[in-house]
mmCIF file of C-alpha atoms in Angstrom:
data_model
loop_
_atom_site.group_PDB
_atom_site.id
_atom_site.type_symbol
_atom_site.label_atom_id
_atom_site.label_comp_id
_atom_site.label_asym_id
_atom_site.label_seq_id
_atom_site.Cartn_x
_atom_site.Cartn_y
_atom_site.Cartn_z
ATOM 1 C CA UNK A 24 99.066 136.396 294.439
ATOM 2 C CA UNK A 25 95.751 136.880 295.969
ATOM 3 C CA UNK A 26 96.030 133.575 297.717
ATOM 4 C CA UNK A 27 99.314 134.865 299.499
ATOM 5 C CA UNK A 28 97.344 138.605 300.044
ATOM 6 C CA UNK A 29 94.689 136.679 301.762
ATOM 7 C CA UNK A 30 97.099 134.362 303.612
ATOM 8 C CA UNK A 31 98.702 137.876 304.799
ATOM 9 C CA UNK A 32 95.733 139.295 305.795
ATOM 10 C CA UNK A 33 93.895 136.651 307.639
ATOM 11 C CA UNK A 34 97.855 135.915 309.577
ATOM 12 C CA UNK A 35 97.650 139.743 310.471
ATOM 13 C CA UNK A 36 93.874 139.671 311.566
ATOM 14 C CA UNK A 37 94.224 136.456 313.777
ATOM 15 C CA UNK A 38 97.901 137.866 315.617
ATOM 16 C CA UNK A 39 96.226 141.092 315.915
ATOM 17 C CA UNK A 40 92.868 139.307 317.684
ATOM 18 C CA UNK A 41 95.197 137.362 319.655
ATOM 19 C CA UNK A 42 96.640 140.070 321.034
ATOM 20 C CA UNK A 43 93.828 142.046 322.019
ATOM 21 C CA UNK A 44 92.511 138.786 323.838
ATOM 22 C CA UNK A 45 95.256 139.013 326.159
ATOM 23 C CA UNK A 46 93.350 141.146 328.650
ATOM 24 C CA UNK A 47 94.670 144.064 328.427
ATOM 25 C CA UNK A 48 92.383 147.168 328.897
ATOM 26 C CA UNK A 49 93.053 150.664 327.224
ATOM 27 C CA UNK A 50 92.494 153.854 329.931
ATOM 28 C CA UNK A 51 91.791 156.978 328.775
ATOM 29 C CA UNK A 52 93.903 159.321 330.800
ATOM 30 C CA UNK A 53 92.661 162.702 329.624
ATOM 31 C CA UNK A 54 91.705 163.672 326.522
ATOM 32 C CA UNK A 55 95.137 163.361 324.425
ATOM 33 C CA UNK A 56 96.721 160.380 325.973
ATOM 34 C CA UNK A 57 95.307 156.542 326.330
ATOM 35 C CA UNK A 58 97.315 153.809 327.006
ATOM 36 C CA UNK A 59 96.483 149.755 327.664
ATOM 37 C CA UNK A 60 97.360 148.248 330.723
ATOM 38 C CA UNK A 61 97.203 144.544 331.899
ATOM 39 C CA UNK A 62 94.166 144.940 333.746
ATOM 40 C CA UNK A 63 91.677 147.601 334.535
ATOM 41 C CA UNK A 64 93.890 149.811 336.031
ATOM 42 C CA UNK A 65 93.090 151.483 340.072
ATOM 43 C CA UNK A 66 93.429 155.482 340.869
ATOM 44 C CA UNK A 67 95.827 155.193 343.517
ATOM 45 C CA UNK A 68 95.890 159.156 344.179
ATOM 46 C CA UNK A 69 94.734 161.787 342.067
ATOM 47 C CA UNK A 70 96.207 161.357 338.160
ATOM 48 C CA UNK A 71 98.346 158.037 339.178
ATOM 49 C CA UNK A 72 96.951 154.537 337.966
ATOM 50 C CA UNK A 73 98.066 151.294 338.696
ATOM 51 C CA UNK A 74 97.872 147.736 337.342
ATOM 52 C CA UNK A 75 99.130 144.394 337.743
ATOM 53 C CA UNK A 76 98.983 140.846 336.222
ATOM 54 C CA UNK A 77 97.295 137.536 337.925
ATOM 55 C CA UNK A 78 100.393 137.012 339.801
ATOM 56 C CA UNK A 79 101.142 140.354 340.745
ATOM 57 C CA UNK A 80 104.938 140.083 339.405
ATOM 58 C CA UNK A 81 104.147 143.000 337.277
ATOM 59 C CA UNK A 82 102.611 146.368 337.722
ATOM 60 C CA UNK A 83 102.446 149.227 335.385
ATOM 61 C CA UNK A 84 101.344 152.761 336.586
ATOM 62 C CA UNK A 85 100.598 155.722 334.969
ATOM 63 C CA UNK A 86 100.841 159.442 336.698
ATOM 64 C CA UNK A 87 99.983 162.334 335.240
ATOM 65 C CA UNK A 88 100.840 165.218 336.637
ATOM 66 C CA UNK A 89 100.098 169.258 334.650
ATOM 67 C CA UNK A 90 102.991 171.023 335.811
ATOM 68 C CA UNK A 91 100.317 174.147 335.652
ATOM 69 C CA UNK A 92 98.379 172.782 338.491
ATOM 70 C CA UNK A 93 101.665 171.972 340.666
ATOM 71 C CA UNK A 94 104.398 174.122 339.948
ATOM 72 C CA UNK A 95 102.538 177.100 338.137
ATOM 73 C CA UNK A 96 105.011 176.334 334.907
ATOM 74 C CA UNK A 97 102.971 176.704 331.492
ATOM 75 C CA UNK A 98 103.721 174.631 328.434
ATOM 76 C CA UNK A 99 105.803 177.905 327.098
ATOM 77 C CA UNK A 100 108.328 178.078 330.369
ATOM 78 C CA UNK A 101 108.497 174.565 330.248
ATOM 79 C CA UNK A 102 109.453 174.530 326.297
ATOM 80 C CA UNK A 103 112.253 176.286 327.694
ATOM 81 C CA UNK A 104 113.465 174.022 330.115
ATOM 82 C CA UNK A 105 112.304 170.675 329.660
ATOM 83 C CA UNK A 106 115.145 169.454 327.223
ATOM 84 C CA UNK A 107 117.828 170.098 329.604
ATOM 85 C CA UNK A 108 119.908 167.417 331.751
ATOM 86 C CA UNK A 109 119.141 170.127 334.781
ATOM 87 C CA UNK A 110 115.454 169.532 334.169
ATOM 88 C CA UNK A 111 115.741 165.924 333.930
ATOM 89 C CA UNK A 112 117.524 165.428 337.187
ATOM 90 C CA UNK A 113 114.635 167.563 339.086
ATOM 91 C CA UNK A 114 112.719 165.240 337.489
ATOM 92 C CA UNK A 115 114.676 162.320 339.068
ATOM 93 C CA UNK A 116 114.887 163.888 342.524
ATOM 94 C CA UNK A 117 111.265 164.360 342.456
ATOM 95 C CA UNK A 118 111.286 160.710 341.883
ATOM 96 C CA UNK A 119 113.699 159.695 344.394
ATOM 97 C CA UNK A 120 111.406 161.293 347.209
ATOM 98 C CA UNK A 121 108.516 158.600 346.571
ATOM 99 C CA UNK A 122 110.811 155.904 346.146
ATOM 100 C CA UNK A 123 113.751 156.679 348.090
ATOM 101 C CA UNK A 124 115.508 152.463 348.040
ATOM 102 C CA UNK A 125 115.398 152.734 344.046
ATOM 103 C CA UNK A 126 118.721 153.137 342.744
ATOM 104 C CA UNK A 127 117.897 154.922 339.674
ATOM 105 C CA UNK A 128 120.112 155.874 336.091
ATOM 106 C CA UNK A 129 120.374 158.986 334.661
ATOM 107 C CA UNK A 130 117.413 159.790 332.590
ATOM 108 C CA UNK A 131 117.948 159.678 328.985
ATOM 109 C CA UNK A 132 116.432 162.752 327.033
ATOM 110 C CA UNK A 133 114.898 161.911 323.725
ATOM 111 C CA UNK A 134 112.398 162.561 320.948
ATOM 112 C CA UNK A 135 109.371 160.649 320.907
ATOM 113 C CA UNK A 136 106.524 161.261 318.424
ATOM 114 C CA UNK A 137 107.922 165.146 318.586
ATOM 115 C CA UNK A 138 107.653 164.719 322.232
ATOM 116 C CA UNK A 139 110.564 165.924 324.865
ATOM 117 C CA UNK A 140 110.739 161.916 326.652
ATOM 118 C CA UNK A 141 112.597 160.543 329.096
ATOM 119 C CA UNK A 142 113.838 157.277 330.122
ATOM 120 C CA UNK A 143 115.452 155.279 333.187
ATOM 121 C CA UNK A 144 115.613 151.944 334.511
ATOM 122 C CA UNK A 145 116.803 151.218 338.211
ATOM 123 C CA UNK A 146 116.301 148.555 340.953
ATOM 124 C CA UNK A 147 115.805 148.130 344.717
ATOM 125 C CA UNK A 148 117.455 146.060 346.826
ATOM 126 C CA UNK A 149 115.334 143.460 346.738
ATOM 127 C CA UNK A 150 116.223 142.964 342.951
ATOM 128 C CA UNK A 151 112.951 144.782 341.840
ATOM 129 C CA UNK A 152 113.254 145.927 338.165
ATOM 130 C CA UNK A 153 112.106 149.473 337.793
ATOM 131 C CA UNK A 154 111.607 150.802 333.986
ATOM 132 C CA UNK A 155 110.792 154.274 333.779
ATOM 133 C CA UNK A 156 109.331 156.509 330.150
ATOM 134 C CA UNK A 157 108.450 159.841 330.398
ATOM 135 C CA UNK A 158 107.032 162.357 328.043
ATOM 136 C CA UNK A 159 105.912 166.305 328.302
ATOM 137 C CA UNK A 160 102.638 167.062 326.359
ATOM 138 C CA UNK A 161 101.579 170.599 326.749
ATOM 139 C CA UNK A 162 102.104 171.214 330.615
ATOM 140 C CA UNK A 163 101.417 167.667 330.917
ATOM 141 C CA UNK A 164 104.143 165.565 332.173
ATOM 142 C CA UNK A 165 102.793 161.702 331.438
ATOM 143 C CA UNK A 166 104.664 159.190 333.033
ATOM 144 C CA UNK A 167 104.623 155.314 332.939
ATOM 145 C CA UNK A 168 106.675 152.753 334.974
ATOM 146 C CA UNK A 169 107.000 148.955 334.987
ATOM 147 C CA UNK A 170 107.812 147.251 337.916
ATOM 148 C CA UNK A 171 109.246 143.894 337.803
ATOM 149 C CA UNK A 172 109.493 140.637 340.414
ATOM 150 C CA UNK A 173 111.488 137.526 340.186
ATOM 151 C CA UNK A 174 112.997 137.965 336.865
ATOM 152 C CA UNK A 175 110.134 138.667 335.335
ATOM 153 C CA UNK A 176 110.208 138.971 330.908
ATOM 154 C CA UNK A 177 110.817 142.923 329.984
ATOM 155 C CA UNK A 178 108.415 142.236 327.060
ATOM 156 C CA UNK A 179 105.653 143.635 329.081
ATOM 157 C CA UNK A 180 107.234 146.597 329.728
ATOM 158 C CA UNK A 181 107.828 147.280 325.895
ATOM 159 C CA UNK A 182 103.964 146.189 325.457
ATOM 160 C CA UNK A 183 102.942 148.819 328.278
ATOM 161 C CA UNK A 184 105.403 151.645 326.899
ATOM 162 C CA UNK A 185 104.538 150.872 323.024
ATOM 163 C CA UNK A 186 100.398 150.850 323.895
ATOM 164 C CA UNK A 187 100.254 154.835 324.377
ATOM 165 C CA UNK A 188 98.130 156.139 321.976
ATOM 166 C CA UNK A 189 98.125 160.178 321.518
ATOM 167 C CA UNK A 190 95.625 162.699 320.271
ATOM 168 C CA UNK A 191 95.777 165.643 318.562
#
């Protein structure tokens, strides 16, 4: 039994070593959310960080924007709001502004970690994969993409999505 513990353990240590080899790098994007992107991640403008592999075939961003600072809506008005499908497609029109050739799906409204989240996936026409999570923290709308060339394996957007780490 201890043999198999051990076996267990040292399996566990080695995948989990492995992994954090694979340069990836965790940002710190305020002081409740951090998340791990492929490589050290660039401010592109204020609150929105971007990242990409060797190859540039994938880049994962990060925006956060406080809805205080923009629209003057506080974490209460937005408690009110912020689980409706109205809500959500603002949020998608907002979207479609900055990247007007994306051919976006409805956003799916969900609970994540006791979290209002949202989700989408879309492409261009260029066959661009676009994979879109949301989540409202506060008056803190956090919002990660992956954007995919050639084909490229989903599994890094399920790495980028599953790395958020949240504090209290």
């Amino acid at each position: 039994m201890k043999k198999l513990l051990s076996l267990l353990f040292t399996t566990a240590f080695v995948v989990n070593i492995a992994y954090a080899q694979n340069g990836w790098v965790t940002h710190k994007a305020d002081n409740r959310i951090s998340v791990r992107f492929p490589s050290e991640p660039r401010e592109v403008v204020r609150g929105s960080y971007i990242s990409t592999n060797k190859d540039t075939s994938i880049a994962c961003v990060l925006t956060v924007v406080d809805f205080k600072e923009v629209a003057n809506l506080d974490s209460a008005t937005l408690a009110l709001v912020k689980d409706t499908p109205e809500f959500a497609a603002k949020l998608k029109d907002g979207i479609k502004i900055s990247l007007p050739t994306v051919t976006l799906e409805d956003f799916k409204i969900a609970t994540w970690k006791g979290l209002t989240s949202y989700s989408s996936a879309g492409s261009d026409p260029k066959k661009i994969k676009y994979y879109m999570f949301m989540f409202i923290a506060g008056s803190k709308l956090y919002s990660m993409s992956t954007i995919l060339k050639n084909s490229v394996d989903t599994k890094t957007k399920d790495d980028f999505f599953s790395s958020i780490i949240v504090s209290n």
